[in-house]
PDB file of C-alpha atoms in Angstrom:
ATOM      1  CA  UNK A   1     -20.356 -50.920  34.516  1.00 39.00           C
ATOM      2  CA  UNK A   2     -21.302 -54.080  33.232  1.00 47.00           C
ATOM      3  CA  UNK A   3     -22.279 -54.909  29.895  1.00 54.00           C
ATOM      4  CA  UNK A   4     -26.116 -54.485  30.439  1.00 50.00           C
ATOM      5  CA  UNK A   5     -25.594 -51.279  32.506  1.00 45.00           C
ATOM      6  CA  UNK A   6     -23.750 -50.203  29.140  1.00 45.00           C
ATOM      7  CA  UNK A   7     -25.786 -51.942  26.350  1.00 54.00           C
ATOM      8  CA  UNK A   8     -28.394 -49.452  28.403  1.00 52.00           C
ATOM      9  CA  UNK A   9     -26.634 -46.197  28.466  1.00 49.00           C
ATOM     10  CA  UNK A  10     -28.242 -44.637  25.480  1.00 52.00           C
ATOM     11  CA  UNK A  11     -28.433 -40.623  24.721  1.00 50.00           C
ATOM     12  CA  UNK A  12     -31.687 -41.349  23.168  1.00 64.00           C
ATOM     13  CA  UNK A  13     -33.677 -41.867  26.834  1.00 76.00           C
ATOM     14  CA  UNK A  14     -36.584 -40.698  27.874  1.00 85.00           C
ATOM     15  CA  UNK A  15     -39.408 -40.783  30.699  1.00 88.00           C
ATOM     16  CA  UNK A  16     -42.647 -41.610  30.260  1.00 88.00           C
ATOM     17  CA  UNK A  17     -45.492 -39.463  32.104  1.00 87.00           C
ATOM     18  CA  UNK A  18     -49.029 -40.139  31.909  1.00 87.00           C
ATOM     19  CA  UNK A  19     -51.505 -36.888  32.068  1.00 87.00           C
ATOM     20  CA  UNK A  20     -54.680 -36.579  30.523  1.00 89.00           C
ATOM     21  CA  UNK A  21     -54.157 -33.070  28.826  1.00 89.00           C
ATOM     22  CA  UNK A  22     -50.472 -32.243  28.115  1.00 88.00           C
ATOM     23  CA  UNK A  23     -50.855 -28.965  27.390  1.00 89.00           C
ATOM     24  CA  UNK A  24     -52.400 -28.533  31.310  1.00 88.00           C
ATOM     25  CA  UNK A  25     -48.710 -29.779  32.071  1.00 88.00           C
ATOM     26  CA  UNK A  26     -46.161 -27.314  30.074  1.00 91.00           C
ATOM     27  CA  UNK A  27     -46.816 -25.001  32.124  1.00 90.00           C
ATOM     28  CA  UNK A  28     -46.285 -26.302  35.144  1.00 85.00           C
ATOM     29  CA  UNK A  29     -42.963 -28.344  33.418  1.00 88.00           C
ATOM     30  CA  UNK A  30     -41.620 -24.833  31.638  1.00 90.00           C
ATOM     31  CA  UNK A  31     -41.318 -23.497  35.350  1.00 81.00           C
ATOM     32  CA  UNK A  32     -38.295 -26.285  35.709  1.00 75.00           C
ATOM     33  CA  UNK A  33     -37.055 -25.097  32.239  1.00 89.00           C
ATOM     34  CA  UNK A  34     -38.825 -27.707  29.670  1.00 90.00           C
ATOM     35  CA  UNK A  35     -40.576 -26.624  26.906  1.00 94.00           C
ATOM     36  CA  UNK A  36     -42.114 -28.743  23.596  1.00 95.00           C
ATOM     37  CA  UNK A  37     -39.880 -29.882  21.236  1.00 93.00           C
ATOM     38  CA  UNK A  38     -42.088 -30.615  18.498  1.00 92.00           C
ATOM     39  CA  UNK A  39     -46.088 -31.157  17.613  1.00 94.00           C
ATOM     40  CA  UNK A  40     -48.015 -33.786  19.542  1.00 94.00           C
ATOM     41  CA  UNK A  41     -48.345 -36.853  17.571  1.00 95.00           C
ATOM     42  CA  UNK A  42     -51.252 -38.533  17.305  1.00 95.00           C
ATOM     43  CA  UNK A  43     -51.001 -42.820  17.199  1.00 96.00           C
ATOM     44  CA  UNK A  44     -53.708 -44.902  16.741  1.00 95.00           C
ATOM     45  CA  UNK A  45     -52.031 -47.944  17.051  1.00 93.00           C
ATOM     46  CA  UNK A  46     -50.312 -47.232  20.757  1.00 92.00           C
ATOM     47  CA  UNK A  47     -53.983 -45.193  21.117  1.00 95.00           C
ATOM     48  CA  UNK A  48     -52.270 -42.338  22.837  1.00 95.00           C
ATOM     49  CA  UNK A  49     -51.446 -38.826  21.881  1.00 96.00           C
ATOM     50  CA  UNK A  50     -47.437 -37.754  22.819  1.00 95.00           C
ATOM     51  CA  UNK A  51     -46.046 -34.209  23.170  1.00 94.00           C
ATOM     52  CA  UNK A  52     -42.067 -34.451  23.938  1.00 94.00           C
ATOM     53  CA  UNK A  53     -40.365 -32.169  25.467  1.00 94.00           C
ATOM     54  CA  UNK A  54     -37.122 -31.123  27.461  1.00 92.00           C
ATOM     55  CA  UNK A  55     -35.101 -29.135  28.956  1.00 89.00           C
ATOM     56  CA  UNK A  56     -32.709 -29.054  32.422  1.00 75.00           C
ATOM     57  CA  UNK A  57     -33.430 -32.962  32.783  1.00 79.00           C
ATOM     58  CA  UNK A  58     -34.414 -35.851  31.219  1.00 86.00           C
ATOM     59  CA  UNK A  59     -36.325 -36.009  28.072  1.00 90.00           C
ATOM     60  CA  UNK A  60     -39.772 -36.744  29.009  1.00 92.00           C
ATOM     61  CA  UNK A  61     -42.663 -38.762  26.754  1.00 92.00           C
ATOM     62  CA  UNK A  62     -45.688 -36.535  28.041  1.00 93.00           C
ATOM     63  CA  UNK A  63     -48.314 -39.066  27.207  1.00 93.00           C
ATOM     64  CA  UNK A  64     -52.451 -38.871  27.188  1.00 94.00           C
ATOM     65  CA  UNK A  65     -55.313 -41.448  26.394  1.00 94.00           C
ATOM     66  CA  UNK A  66     -56.270 -41.005  22.755  1.00 94.00           C
ATOM     67  CA  UNK A  67     -59.651 -42.989  23.932  1.00 90.00           C
ATOM     68  CA  UNK A  68     -61.573 -44.832  26.363  1.00 90.00           C
ATOM     69  CA  UNK A  69     -59.580 -48.287  25.004  1.00 91.00           C
ATOM     70  CA  UNK A  70     -56.153 -46.728  25.344  1.00 93.00           C
ATOM     71  CA  UNK A  71     -53.501 -48.579  27.845  1.00 88.00           C
ATOM     72  CA  UNK A  72     -52.811 -45.428  29.638  1.00 88.00           C
ATOM     73  CA  UNK A  73     -55.957 -45.541  30.963  1.00 90.00           C
ATOM     74  CA  UNK A  74     -55.260 -47.690  33.986  1.00 86.00           C
ATOM     75  CA  UNK A  75     -52.511 -46.045  35.190  1.00 84.00           C
ATOM     76  CA  UNK A  76     -54.440 -43.259  35.252  1.00 88.00           C
ATOM     77  CA  UNK A  77     -56.912 -44.548  36.925  1.00 87.00           C
ATOM     78  CA  UNK A  78     -54.327 -45.770  39.898  1.00 85.00           C
ATOM     79  CA  UNK A  79     -53.036 -42.012  40.401  1.00 81.00           C
ATOM     80  CA  UNK A  80     -49.632 -42.710  38.594  1.00 78.00           C
ATOM     81  CA  UNK A  81     -47.712 -40.155  36.769  1.00 82.00           C
ATOM     82  CA  UNK A  82     -43.941 -41.404  36.239  1.00 81.00           C
ATOM     83  CA  UNK A  83     -44.916 -44.302  33.954  1.00 81.00           C
ATOM     84  CA  UNK A  84     -41.421 -46.370  31.899  1.00 89.00           C
ATOM     85  CA  UNK A  85     -38.487 -45.868  31.507  1.00 87.00           C
ATOM     86  CA  UNK A  86     -38.015 -45.469  27.816  1.00 91.00           C
ATOM     87  CA  UNK A  87     -34.190 -46.332  25.735  1.00 89.00           C
ATOM     88  CA  UNK A  88     -33.725 -46.638  22.176  1.00 91.00           C
ATOM     89  CA  UNK A  89     -31.109 -49.618  21.057  1.00 92.00           C
ATOM     90  CA  UNK A  90     -29.702 -50.931  18.450  1.00 91.00           C
ATOM     91  CA  UNK A  91     -30.552 -54.418  18.287  1.00 93.00           C
ATOM     92  CA  UNK A  92     -34.067 -54.611  19.039  1.00 95.00           C
ATOM     93  CA  UNK A  93     -34.991 -58.178  19.695  1.00 96.00           C
ATOM     94  CA  UNK A  94     -31.206 -58.816  20.912  1.00 95.00           C
ATOM     95  CA  UNK A  95     -32.157 -56.380  23.838  1.00 94.00           C
ATOM     96  CA  UNK A  96     -35.854 -57.906  24.155  1.00 96.00           C
ATOM     97  CA  UNK A  97     -34.265 -61.301  24.755  1.00 95.00           C
ATOM     98  CA  UNK A  98     -31.259 -59.766  26.859  1.00 91.00           C
ATOM     99  CA  UNK A  99     -34.473 -58.091  29.468  1.00 92.00           C
ATOM    100  CA  UNK A 100     -36.253 -61.856  29.101  1.00 94.00           C
ATOM    101  CA  UNK A 101     -33.240 -63.662  30.441  1.00 93.00           C
ATOM    102  CA  UNK A 102     -33.274 -61.039  33.137  1.00 89.00           C
ATOM    103  CA  UNK A 103     -36.812 -62.375  34.118  1.00 92.00           C
ATOM    104  CA  UNK A 104     -38.686 -58.764  32.140  1.00 93.00           C
ATOM    105  CA  UNK A 105     -42.192 -59.501  30.590  1.00 95.00           C
ATOM    106  CA  UNK A 106     -43.486 -57.861  27.220  1.00 96.00           C
ATOM    107  CA  UNK A 107     -46.998 -56.477  28.022  1.00 94.00           C
ATOM    108  CA  UNK A 108     -47.216 -55.532  24.869  1.00 94.00           C
ATOM    109  CA  UNK A 109     -46.165 -57.177  21.307  1.00 96.00           C
ATOM    110  CA  UNK A 110     -43.708 -55.233  19.092  1.00 98.00           C
ATOM    111  CA  UNK A 111     -45.779 -52.486  17.412  1.00 97.00           C
ATOM    112  CA  UNK A 112     -44.758 -49.731  15.175  1.00 97.00           C
ATOM    113  CA  UNK A 113     -45.266 -46.251  16.946  1.00 96.00           C
ATOM    114  CA  UNK A 114     -45.969 -42.589  15.077  1.00 96.00           C
ATOM    115  CA  UNK A 115     -43.739 -40.837  17.213  1.00 94.00           C
ATOM    116  CA  UNK A 116     -40.704 -42.964  16.366  1.00 94.00           C
ATOM    117  CA  UNK A 117     -41.439 -42.273  12.317  1.00 95.00           C
ATOM    118  CA  UNK A 118     -42.572 -45.876  12.971  1.00 97.00           C
ATOM    119  CA  UNK A 119     -39.936 -47.578  14.207  1.00 97.00           C
ATOM    120  CA  UNK A 120     -40.976 -50.750  16.772  1.00 97.00           C
ATOM    121  CA  UNK A 121     -41.820 -50.510  20.692  1.00 97.00           C
ATOM    122  CA  UNK A 122     -42.049 -52.901  23.056  1.00 97.00           C
ATOM    123  CA  UNK A 123     -43.233 -52.155  26.659  1.00 95.00           C
ATOM    124  CA  UNK A 124     -41.129 -55.222  29.419  1.00 94.00           C
ATOM    125  CA  UNK A 125     -42.678 -54.924  32.697  1.00 91.00           C
ATOM    126  CA  UNK A 126     -40.167 -56.332  36.245  1.00 89.00           C
ATOM    127  CA  UNK A 127     -40.995 -58.869  38.696  1.00 86.00           C
ATOM    128  CA  UNK A 128     -41.387 -55.925  40.669  1.00 79.00           C
ATOM    129  CA  UNK A 129     -43.202 -53.767  37.887  1.00 81.00           C
ATOM    130  CA  UNK A 130     -40.725 -51.359  36.571  1.00 84.00           C
ATOM    131  CA  UNK A 131     -41.746 -50.541  33.340  1.00 89.00           C
ATOM    132  CA  UNK A 132     -38.873 -50.201  30.126  1.00 90.00           C
ATOM    133  CA  UNK A 133     -39.832 -49.213  26.569  1.00 93.00           C
ATOM    134  CA  UNK A 134     -37.483 -50.332  24.519  1.00 94.00           C
ATOM    135  CA  UNK A 135     -37.394 -48.376  20.925  1.00 94.00           C
ATOM    136  CA  UNK A 136     -35.923 -49.838  17.873  1.00 95.00           C
ATOM    137  CA  UNK A 137     -32.993 -47.661  16.951  1.00 94.00           C
ATOM    138  CA  UNK A 138     -32.881 -45.950  12.964  1.00 91.00           C
ATOM    139  CA  UNK A 139     -31.126 -48.201  10.878  1.00 85.00           C
TER     140      UNK A 139
END
Protein backbone atom coordinates (compact mmCIF):
# COMPACT_ATOMS: atom_id res chain seq x y z
CA UNK A 1 0.00 0.00 0.00
CA UNK A 2 1.40 3.40 -0.96
CA UNK A 3 1.73 6.29 1.49
CA UNK A 4 -1.07 8.06 -0.41
CA UNK A 5 -3.36 5.03 -0.04
CA UNK A 6 -2.56 4.68 3.66
CA UNK A 7 -3.29 8.37 4.29
CA UNK A 8 -6.90 7.98 3.13
CA UNK A 9 -7.72 4.69 4.85
CA UNK A 10 -9.83 6.49 7.37
CA UNK A 11 -12.34 4.91 9.73
CA UNK A 12 -14.53 7.90 8.92
CA UNK A 13 -15.34 7.33 5.26
CA UNK A 14 -18.75 7.82 3.72
CA UNK A 15 -20.48 7.90 0.37
CA UNK A 16 -22.59 10.88 -0.65
CA UNK A 17 -25.99 9.82 -1.97
CA UNK A 18 -28.16 12.56 -3.52
CA UNK A 19 -31.92 12.58 -3.67
CA UNK A 20 -34.92 14.88 -3.57
CA UNK A 21 -36.41 13.28 -0.45
CA UNK A 22 -34.19 11.41 2.02
CA UNK A 23 -37.22 10.11 3.94
CA UNK A 24 -38.38 8.30 0.78
CA UNK A 25 -34.98 6.57 0.50
CA UNK A 26 -35.02 5.15 4.05
CA UNK A 27 -37.50 2.26 3.52
CA UNK A 28 -35.50 0.96 0.55
CA UNK A 29 -32.22 1.27 2.43
CA UNK A 30 -33.76 -0.51 5.44
CA UNK A 31 -34.23 -3.60 3.25
CA UNK A 32 -30.44 -3.86 2.97
CA UNK A 33 -29.86 -3.14 6.65
CA UNK A 34 -29.45 0.64 6.80
CA UNK A 35 -31.04 2.97 9.34
CA UNK A 36 -30.73 6.61 10.43
CA UNK A 37 -27.83 7.46 12.76
CA UNK A 38 -29.38 10.57 14.23
CA UNK A 39 -31.14 13.79 13.30
CA UNK A 40 -31.35 15.45 9.91
CA UNK A 41 -28.89 18.32 9.63
CA UNK A 42 -29.95 21.49 7.85
CA UNK A 43 -26.94 23.36 6.52
CA UNK A 44 -27.61 26.86 5.17
CA UNK A 45 -23.93 27.27 4.21
CA UNK A 46 -23.87 24.18 1.98
CA UNK A 47 -27.58 24.62 1.08
CA UNK A 48 -28.39 20.99 1.83
CA UNK A 49 -30.10 18.71 4.31
CA UNK A 50 -28.13 15.62 5.36
CA UNK A 51 -29.24 12.40 7.03
CA UNK A 52 -26.46 9.97 7.94
CA UNK A 53 -27.37 6.29 7.73
CA UNK A 54 -25.35 3.21 8.58
CA UNK A 55 -25.82 -0.49 8.14
CA UNK A 56 -24.23 -3.42 6.42
CA UNK A 57 -21.91 -1.39 4.20
CA UNK A 58 -20.22 2.00 4.13
CA UNK A 59 -21.79 4.92 5.95
CA UNK A 60 -24.04 6.96 3.63
CA UNK A 61 -24.79 10.68 3.63
CA UNK A 62 -28.30 11.10 2.24
CA UNK A 63 -28.13 14.60 0.79
CA UNK A 64 -31.03 16.63 -0.53
CA UNK A 65 -31.15 20.22 -1.76
CA UNK A 66 -32.36 22.86 0.69
CA UNK A 67 -33.28 25.32 -2.04
CA UNK A 68 -33.14 26.03 -5.75
CA UNK A 69 -29.54 27.31 -5.52
CA UNK A 70 -28.22 24.16 -3.82
CA UNK A 71 -25.13 22.72 -5.52
CA UNK A 72 -26.75 19.28 -5.61
CA UNK A 73 -29.55 20.49 -7.92
CA UNK A 74 -27.28 20.06 -10.96
CA UNK A 75 -26.33 16.54 -9.89
CA UNK A 76 -29.96 15.55 -9.50
CA UNK A 77 -30.84 17.02 -12.91
CA UNK A 78 -28.22 14.72 -14.46
CA UNK A 79 -29.88 11.73 -12.79
CA UNK A 80 -26.97 10.88 -10.51
CA UNK A 81 -27.36 9.48 -7.01
CA UNK A 82 -23.97 8.26 -5.88
CA UNK A 83 -22.09 11.51 -5.71
CA UNK A 84 -18.82 11.52 -3.81
CA UNK A 85 -16.36 9.74 -1.54
CA UNK A 86 -15.80 11.50 1.79
CA UNK A 87 -12.71 11.22 3.99
CA UNK A 88 -12.03 12.71 7.39
CA UNK A 89 -8.43 13.94 7.43
CA UNK A 90 -6.31 15.11 10.33
CA UNK A 91 -4.15 17.50 8.28
CA UNK A 92 -6.83 19.24 6.22
CA UNK A 93 -4.69 21.81 4.39
CA UNK A 94 -1.96 19.24 3.68
CA UNK A 95 -4.57 16.84 2.28
CA UNK A 96 -5.89 19.54 -0.07
CA UNK A 97 -2.32 20.19 -1.26
CA UNK A 98 -1.70 16.45 -1.70
CA UNK A 99 -4.78 16.06 -3.89
CA UNK A 100 -3.79 19.19 -5.81
CA UNK A 101 -0.40 17.60 -6.54
CA UNK A 102 -2.34 14.67 -8.03
CA UNK A 103 -4.23 17.06 -10.37
CA UNK A 104 -7.43 17.25 -8.35
CA UNK A 105 -9.04 20.68 -8.56
CA UNK A 106 -11.06 22.30 -5.80
CA UNK A 107 -14.67 22.72 -6.92
CA UNK A 108 -15.63 24.50 -3.71
CA UNK A 109 -13.81 26.65 -1.21
CA UNK A 110 -13.15 25.20 2.25
CA UNK A 111 -16.19 26.06 4.36
CA UNK A 112 -17.72 25.04 7.68
CA UNK A 113 -20.40 22.34 7.61
CA UNK A 114 -23.23 21.98 10.11
CA UNK A 115 -23.27 18.16 9.85
CA UNK A 116 -19.63 18.06 10.96
CA UNK A 117 -19.87 20.44 13.94
CA UNK A 118 -18.74 23.39 11.80
CA UNK A 119 -15.49 21.70 10.83
CA UNK A 120 -14.29 22.64 7.35
CA UNK A 121 -15.05 20.60 4.25
CA UNK A 122 -13.91 20.96 0.65
CA UNK A 123 -14.82 19.15 -2.57
CA UNK A 124 -12.11 18.23 -5.09
CA UNK A 125 -12.55 16.69 -8.56
CA UNK A 126 -10.19 14.64 -10.69
CA UNK A 127 -9.84 14.89 -14.46
CA UNK A 128 -12.19 11.89 -14.75
CA UNK A 129 -14.72 13.63 -12.45
CA UNK A 130 -14.17 11.53 -9.35
CA UNK A 131 -15.43 13.79 -6.59
CA UNK A 132 -13.81 13.64 -3.15
CA UNK A 133 -14.96 15.46 -0.03
CA UNK A 134 -12.34 16.13 2.63
CA UNK A 135 -13.63 16.67 6.16
CA UNK A 136 -11.41 18.33 8.74
CA UNK A 137 -10.88 15.95 11.68
CA UNK A 138 -11.63 17.05 15.20
CA UNK A 139 -8.67 18.72 16.89
